Coordinates of C-alpha atoms in Angstrom, one line a residue:
V1 CA 98.5 -51.0 -153.0
E2 CA 99.9 -48.0 -151.5
I3 CA 98.2 -44.8 -150.2
M4 CA 99.3 -41.5 -148.7
A5 CA 96.9 -38.6 -147.6
T6 CA 97.5 -34.9 -147.7
A7 CA 95.5 -31.8 -147.4
I8 CA 95.2 -28.5 -149.6
P9 CA 93.7 -25.4 -148.9
D10 CA 89.9 -25.4 -149.6
S11 CA 88.0 -22.1 -149.8
K12 CA 84.7 -23.8 -148.4
K13 CA 85.8 -25.8 -145.5
G14 CA 89.7 -24.6 -145.0
E15 CA 91.3 -27.6 -146.3
K16 CA 90.6 -30.6 -148.6
V17 CA 91.7 -34.2 -147.5
I18 CA 93.4 -35.5 -150.7
L19 CA 94.1 -39.3 -151.2
L20 CA 96.9 -40.5 -153.6
F21 CA 97.0 -44.2 -154.5
A22 CA 99.0 -46.6 -156.3
G23 CA 98.6 -50.1 -157.5
D24 CA 96.2 -52.6 -158.5
I25 CA 92.6 -51.3 -157.1
D26 CA 90.4 -49.3 -158.6
E27 CA 89.0 -45.9 -156.9
A28 CA 85.3 -47.6 -156.4
E29 CA 86.8 -50.4 -154.7
L30 CA 88.9 -48.1 -152.3
K31 CA 85.8 -45.8 -151.4
S32 CA 84.0 -48.9 -150.4
L33 CA 86.8 -49.9 -148.6
I34 CA 87.2 -46.5 -146.8
K35 CA 83.3 -46.5 -146.0
E36 CA 83.8 -49.9 -144.2
T37 CA 86.2 -48.3 -141.8
G38 CA 83.6 -46.3 -140.1
I39 CA 85.8 -43.4 -140.1
L40 CA 84.7 -39.7 -139.0
S41 CA 83.2 -38.0 -142.2
L42 CA 85.7 -35.2 -141.7
M43 CA 88.3 -37.6 -142.2
V44 CA 87.3 -39.0 -145.4
P45 CA 89.0 -37.8 -148.3
S46 CA 87.0 -35.3 -150.5
V47 CA 89.3 -36.5 -153.6
L48 CA 90.8 -40.0 -154.6
M49 CA 93.8 -39.7 -156.7
K50 CA 95.5 -42.6 -158.6
V51 CA 99.2 -42.0 -159.6
N52 CA 101.8 -44.3 -160.9
E53 CA 103.7 -44.1 -157.7
I54 CA 103.3 -42.9 -154.1
P55 CA 105.9 -39.8 -154.2
K56 CA 109.4 -41.1 -152.2
L57 CA 112.5 -39.3 -150.8
G58 CA 116.0 -40.8 -151.6
T59 CA 115.7 -42.6 -148.3
G60 CA 112.5 -44.3 -149.2
K61 CA 110.2 -42.1 -146.7
S62 CA 107.2 -40.5 -148.2
D63 CA 107.7 -37.2 -149.9
Y64 CA 104.7 -34.8 -148.1
K65 CA 105.9 -31.9 -150.2
Q66 CA 105.8 -33.6 -153.3
A67 CA 102.4 -35.8 -152.6
K68 CA 100.9 -31.9 -151.6
A69 CA 102.1 -30.5 -155.3
I70 CA 100.4 -33.5 -157.0
A71 CA 97.5 -32.8 -154.9
Q72 CA 97.2 -29.3 -155.8
Q73 CA 96.4 -30.3 -159.1
V74 CA 93.0 -30.9 -158.1
S75 CA 92.3 -27.3 -157.8
D76 CA 94.0 -26.2 -160.8

């Protein structure tokens, strides 16, 4: 399972945290795991998006620009 968080503008709160995830886990299980961590509610993702794969650069590092473009589909 791979995950990646990004943020997009939100008219109500300023920004919305979006969590992209890929792999063999369903959304309900992931939500449960996030809740168990006890992180601040401000940091809990507003939206979970299942993707085929987490965007990567040619170097293998995370591609945050592409992740933000994918996350932007939530508001479209």
